[in-house]
PDB file of C-alpha atoms and ligand atoms in Angstrom:
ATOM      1  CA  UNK A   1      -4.337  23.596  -7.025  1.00 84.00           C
ATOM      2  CA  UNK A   2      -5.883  25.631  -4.425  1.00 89.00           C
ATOM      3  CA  UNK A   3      -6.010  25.180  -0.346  1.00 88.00           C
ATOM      4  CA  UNK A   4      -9.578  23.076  -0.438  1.00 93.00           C
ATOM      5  CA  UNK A   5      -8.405  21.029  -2.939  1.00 93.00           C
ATOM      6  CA  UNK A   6      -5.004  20.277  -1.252  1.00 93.00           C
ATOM      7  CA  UNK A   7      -6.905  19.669   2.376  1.00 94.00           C
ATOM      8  CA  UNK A   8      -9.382  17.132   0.119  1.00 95.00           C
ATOM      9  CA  UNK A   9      -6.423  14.966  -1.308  1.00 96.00           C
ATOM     10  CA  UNK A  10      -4.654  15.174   2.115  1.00 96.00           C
ATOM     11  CA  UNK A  11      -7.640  14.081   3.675  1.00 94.00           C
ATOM     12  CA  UNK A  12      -8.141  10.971   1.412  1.00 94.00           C
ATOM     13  CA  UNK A  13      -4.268  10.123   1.668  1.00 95.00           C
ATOM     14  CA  UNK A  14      -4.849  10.330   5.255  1.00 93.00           C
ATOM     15  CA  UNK A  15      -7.525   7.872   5.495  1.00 90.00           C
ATOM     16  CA  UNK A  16      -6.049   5.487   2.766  1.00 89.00           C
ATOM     17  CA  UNK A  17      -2.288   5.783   5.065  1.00 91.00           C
ATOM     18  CA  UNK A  18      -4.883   4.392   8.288  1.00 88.00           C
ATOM     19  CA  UNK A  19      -6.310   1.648   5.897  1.00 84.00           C
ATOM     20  CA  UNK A  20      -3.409   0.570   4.719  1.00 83.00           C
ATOM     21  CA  UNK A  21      -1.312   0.034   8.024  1.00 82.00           C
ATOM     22  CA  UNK A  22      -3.793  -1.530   9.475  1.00 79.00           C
ATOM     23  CA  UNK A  23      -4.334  -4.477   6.796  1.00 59.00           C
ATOM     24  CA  UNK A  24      -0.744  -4.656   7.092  1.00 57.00           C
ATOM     25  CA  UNK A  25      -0.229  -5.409  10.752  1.00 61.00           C
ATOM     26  CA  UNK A  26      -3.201  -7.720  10.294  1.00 64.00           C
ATOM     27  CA  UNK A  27      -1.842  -9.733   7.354  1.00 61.00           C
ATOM     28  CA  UNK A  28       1.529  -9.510   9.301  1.00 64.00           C
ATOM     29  CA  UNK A  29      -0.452 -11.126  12.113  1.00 68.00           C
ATOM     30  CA  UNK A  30      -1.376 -13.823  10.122  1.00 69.00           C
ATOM     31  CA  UNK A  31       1.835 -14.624   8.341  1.00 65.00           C
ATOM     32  CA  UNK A  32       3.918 -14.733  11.611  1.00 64.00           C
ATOM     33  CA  UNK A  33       1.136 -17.309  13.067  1.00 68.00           C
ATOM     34  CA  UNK A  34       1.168 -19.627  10.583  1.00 64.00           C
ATOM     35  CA  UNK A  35       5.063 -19.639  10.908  1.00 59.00           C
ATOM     36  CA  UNK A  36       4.838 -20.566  14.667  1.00 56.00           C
ATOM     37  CA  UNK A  37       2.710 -22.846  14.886  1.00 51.00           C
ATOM     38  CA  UNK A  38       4.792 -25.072  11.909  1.00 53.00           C
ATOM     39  CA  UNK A  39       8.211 -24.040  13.651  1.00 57.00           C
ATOM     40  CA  UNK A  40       6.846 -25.827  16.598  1.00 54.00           C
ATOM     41  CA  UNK A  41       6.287 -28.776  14.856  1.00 56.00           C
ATOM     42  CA  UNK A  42       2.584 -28.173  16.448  1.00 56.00           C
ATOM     43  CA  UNK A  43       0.409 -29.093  13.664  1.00 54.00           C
ATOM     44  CA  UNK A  44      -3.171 -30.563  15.209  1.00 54.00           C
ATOM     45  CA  UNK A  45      -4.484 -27.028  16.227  1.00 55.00           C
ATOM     46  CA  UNK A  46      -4.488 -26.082  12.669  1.00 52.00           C
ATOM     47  CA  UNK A  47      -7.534 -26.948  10.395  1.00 55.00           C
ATOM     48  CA  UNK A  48      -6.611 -30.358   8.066  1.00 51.00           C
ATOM     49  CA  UNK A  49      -6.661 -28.366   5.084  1.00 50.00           C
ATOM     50  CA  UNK A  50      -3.599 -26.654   6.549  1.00 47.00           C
ATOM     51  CA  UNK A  51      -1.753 -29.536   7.567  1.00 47.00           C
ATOM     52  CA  UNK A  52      -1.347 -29.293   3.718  1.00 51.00           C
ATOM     53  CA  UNK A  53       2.346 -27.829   3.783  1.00 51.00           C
ATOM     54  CA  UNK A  54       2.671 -26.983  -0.084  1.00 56.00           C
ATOM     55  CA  UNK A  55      -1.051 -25.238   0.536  1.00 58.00           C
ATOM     56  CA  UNK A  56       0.024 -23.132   3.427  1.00 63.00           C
ATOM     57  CA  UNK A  57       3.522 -22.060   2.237  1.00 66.00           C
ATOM     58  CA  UNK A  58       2.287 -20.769  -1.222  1.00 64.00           C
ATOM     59  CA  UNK A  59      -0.486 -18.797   1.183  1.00 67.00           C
ATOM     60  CA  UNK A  60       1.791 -17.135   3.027  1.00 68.00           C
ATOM     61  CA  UNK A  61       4.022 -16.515   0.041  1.00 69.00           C
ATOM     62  CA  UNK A  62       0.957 -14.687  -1.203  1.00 66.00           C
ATOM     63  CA  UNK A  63       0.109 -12.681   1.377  1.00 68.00           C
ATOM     64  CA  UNK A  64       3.306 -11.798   2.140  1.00 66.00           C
ATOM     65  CA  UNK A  65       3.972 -10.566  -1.310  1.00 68.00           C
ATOM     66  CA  UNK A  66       0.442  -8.677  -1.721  1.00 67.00           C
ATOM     67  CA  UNK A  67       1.886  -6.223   2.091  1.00 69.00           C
ATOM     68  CA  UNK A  68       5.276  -6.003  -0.302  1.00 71.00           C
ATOM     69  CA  UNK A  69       2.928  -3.723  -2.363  1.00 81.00           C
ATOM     70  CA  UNK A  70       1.047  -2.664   0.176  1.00 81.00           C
ATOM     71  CA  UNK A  71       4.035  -1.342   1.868  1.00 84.00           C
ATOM     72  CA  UNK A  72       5.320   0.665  -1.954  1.00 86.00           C
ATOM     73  CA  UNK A  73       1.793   2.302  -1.581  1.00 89.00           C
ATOM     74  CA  UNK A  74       1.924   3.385   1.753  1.00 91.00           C
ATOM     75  CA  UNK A  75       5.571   4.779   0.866  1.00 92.00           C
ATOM     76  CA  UNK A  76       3.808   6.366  -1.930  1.00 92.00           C
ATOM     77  CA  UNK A  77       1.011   7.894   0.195  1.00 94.00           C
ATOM     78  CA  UNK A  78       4.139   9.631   2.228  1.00 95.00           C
ATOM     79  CA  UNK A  79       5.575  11.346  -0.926  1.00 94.00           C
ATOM     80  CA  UNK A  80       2.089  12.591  -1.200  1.00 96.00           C
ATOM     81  CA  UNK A  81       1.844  13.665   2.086  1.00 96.00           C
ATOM     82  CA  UNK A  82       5.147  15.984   1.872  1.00 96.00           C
ATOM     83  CA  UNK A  83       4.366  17.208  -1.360  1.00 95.00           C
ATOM     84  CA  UNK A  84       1.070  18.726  -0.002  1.00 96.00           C
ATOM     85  CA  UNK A  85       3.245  20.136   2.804  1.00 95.00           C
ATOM     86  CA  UNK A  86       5.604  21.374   0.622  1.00 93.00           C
ATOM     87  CA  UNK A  87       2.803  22.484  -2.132  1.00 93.00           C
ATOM     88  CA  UNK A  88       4.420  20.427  -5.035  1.00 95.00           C
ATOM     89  CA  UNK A  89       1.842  18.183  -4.540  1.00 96.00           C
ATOM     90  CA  UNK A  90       0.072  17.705  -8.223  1.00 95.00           C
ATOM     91  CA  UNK A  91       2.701  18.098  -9.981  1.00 95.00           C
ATOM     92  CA  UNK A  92       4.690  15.584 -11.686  1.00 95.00           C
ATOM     93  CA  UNK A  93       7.469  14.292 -10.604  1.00 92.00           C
ATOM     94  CA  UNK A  94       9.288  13.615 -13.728  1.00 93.00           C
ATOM     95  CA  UNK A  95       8.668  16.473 -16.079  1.00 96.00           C
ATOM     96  CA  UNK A  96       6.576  18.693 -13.880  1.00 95.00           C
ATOM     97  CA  UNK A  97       3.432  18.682 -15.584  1.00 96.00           C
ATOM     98  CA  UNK A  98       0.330  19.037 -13.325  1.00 95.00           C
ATOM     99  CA  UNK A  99      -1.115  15.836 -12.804  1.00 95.00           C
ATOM    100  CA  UNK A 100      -4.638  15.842 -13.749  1.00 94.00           C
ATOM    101  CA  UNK A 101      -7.273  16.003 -11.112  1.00 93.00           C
ATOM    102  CA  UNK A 102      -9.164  12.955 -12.763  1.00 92.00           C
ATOM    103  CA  UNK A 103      -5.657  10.998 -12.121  1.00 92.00           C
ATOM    104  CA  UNK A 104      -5.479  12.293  -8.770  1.00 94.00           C
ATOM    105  CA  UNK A 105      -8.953  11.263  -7.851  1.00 92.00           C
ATOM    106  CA  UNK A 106      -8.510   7.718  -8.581  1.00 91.00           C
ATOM    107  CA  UNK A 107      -4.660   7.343  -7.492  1.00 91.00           C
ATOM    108  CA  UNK A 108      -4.576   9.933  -4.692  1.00 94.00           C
ATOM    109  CA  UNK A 109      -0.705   9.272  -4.201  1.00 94.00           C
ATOM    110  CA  UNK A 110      -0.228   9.362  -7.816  1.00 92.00           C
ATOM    111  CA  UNK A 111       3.709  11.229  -8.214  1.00 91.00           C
ATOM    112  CA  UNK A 112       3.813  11.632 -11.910  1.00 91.00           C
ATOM    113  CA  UNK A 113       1.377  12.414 -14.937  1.00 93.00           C
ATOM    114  CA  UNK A 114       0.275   9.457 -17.366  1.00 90.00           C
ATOM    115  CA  UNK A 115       3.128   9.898 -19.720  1.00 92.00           C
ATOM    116  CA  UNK A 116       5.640   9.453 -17.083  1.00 93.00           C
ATOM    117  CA  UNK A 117       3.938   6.942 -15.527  1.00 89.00           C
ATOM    118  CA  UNK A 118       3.468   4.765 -18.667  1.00 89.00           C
ATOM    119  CA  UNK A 119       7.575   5.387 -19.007  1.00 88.00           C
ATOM    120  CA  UNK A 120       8.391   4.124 -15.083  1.00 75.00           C
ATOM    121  CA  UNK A 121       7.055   1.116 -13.366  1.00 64.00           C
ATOM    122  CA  UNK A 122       6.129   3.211 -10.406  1.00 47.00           C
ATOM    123  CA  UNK A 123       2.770   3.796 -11.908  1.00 44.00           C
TER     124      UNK A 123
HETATM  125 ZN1  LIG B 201       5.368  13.851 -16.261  1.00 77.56          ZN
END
């Protein structure tokens, strides 16, 4: 992979990292507000459908799971980051096989090629 091609996929990485972190302070936001306001016991500011406990809980079950993930990409998008500092980005992880650039395109912080991938939950 040559220089403009490493600069490209750092760019993207760059701009997916500043996505990321920023949906997950917001969803963090949200979680930890919802928690307050039912630790106080404080329940007529929120909206009736919220004074639905069961509701609420599995909502913030949810969106605490979905910034679980959130946070494995972001570590994922740091791997990437190194790699193109270190110039091993593109290659696989696993076996060392470049990764192809259609893979790399669509998962920009892709660490191994299909094969490995289909053998390792890390995708
Ligand atoms: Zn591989």
């Amino acid at each position: 992979m040559n220089h403009a091609d490493m600069r490209a996929y750092k760019e993207r990485l760059l701009v997916l990292r500043a996505r990321l972190r920023g949906d997950v302070s917001d969803m963090a936001d949200a979680a930890l507000k919802n928690n307050r306001a039912e630790d106080n016991g404080d329940l007529s500011r929120m909206p009736i459908h919220m004074a639905d406990l069961g509701t609420d809980n599995f909502e913030r079950e949810f969106t605490l799971s979905l910034m679980e993930s959130e946070e494995d990409t972001l570590g994922r998008i740091e791997a990437s980051l190194e790699r193109i500092e270190d110039g091993t980005y593109g290659d696989c992880g696993e076996c060392g096989a470049k990764i192809p650039k259609a893979r790399l395109n669509a998962i920009p912080y892709a660490t191994l090629c299909v094969e490995c991938a289909s053998q390792s939950e890390r995708g």
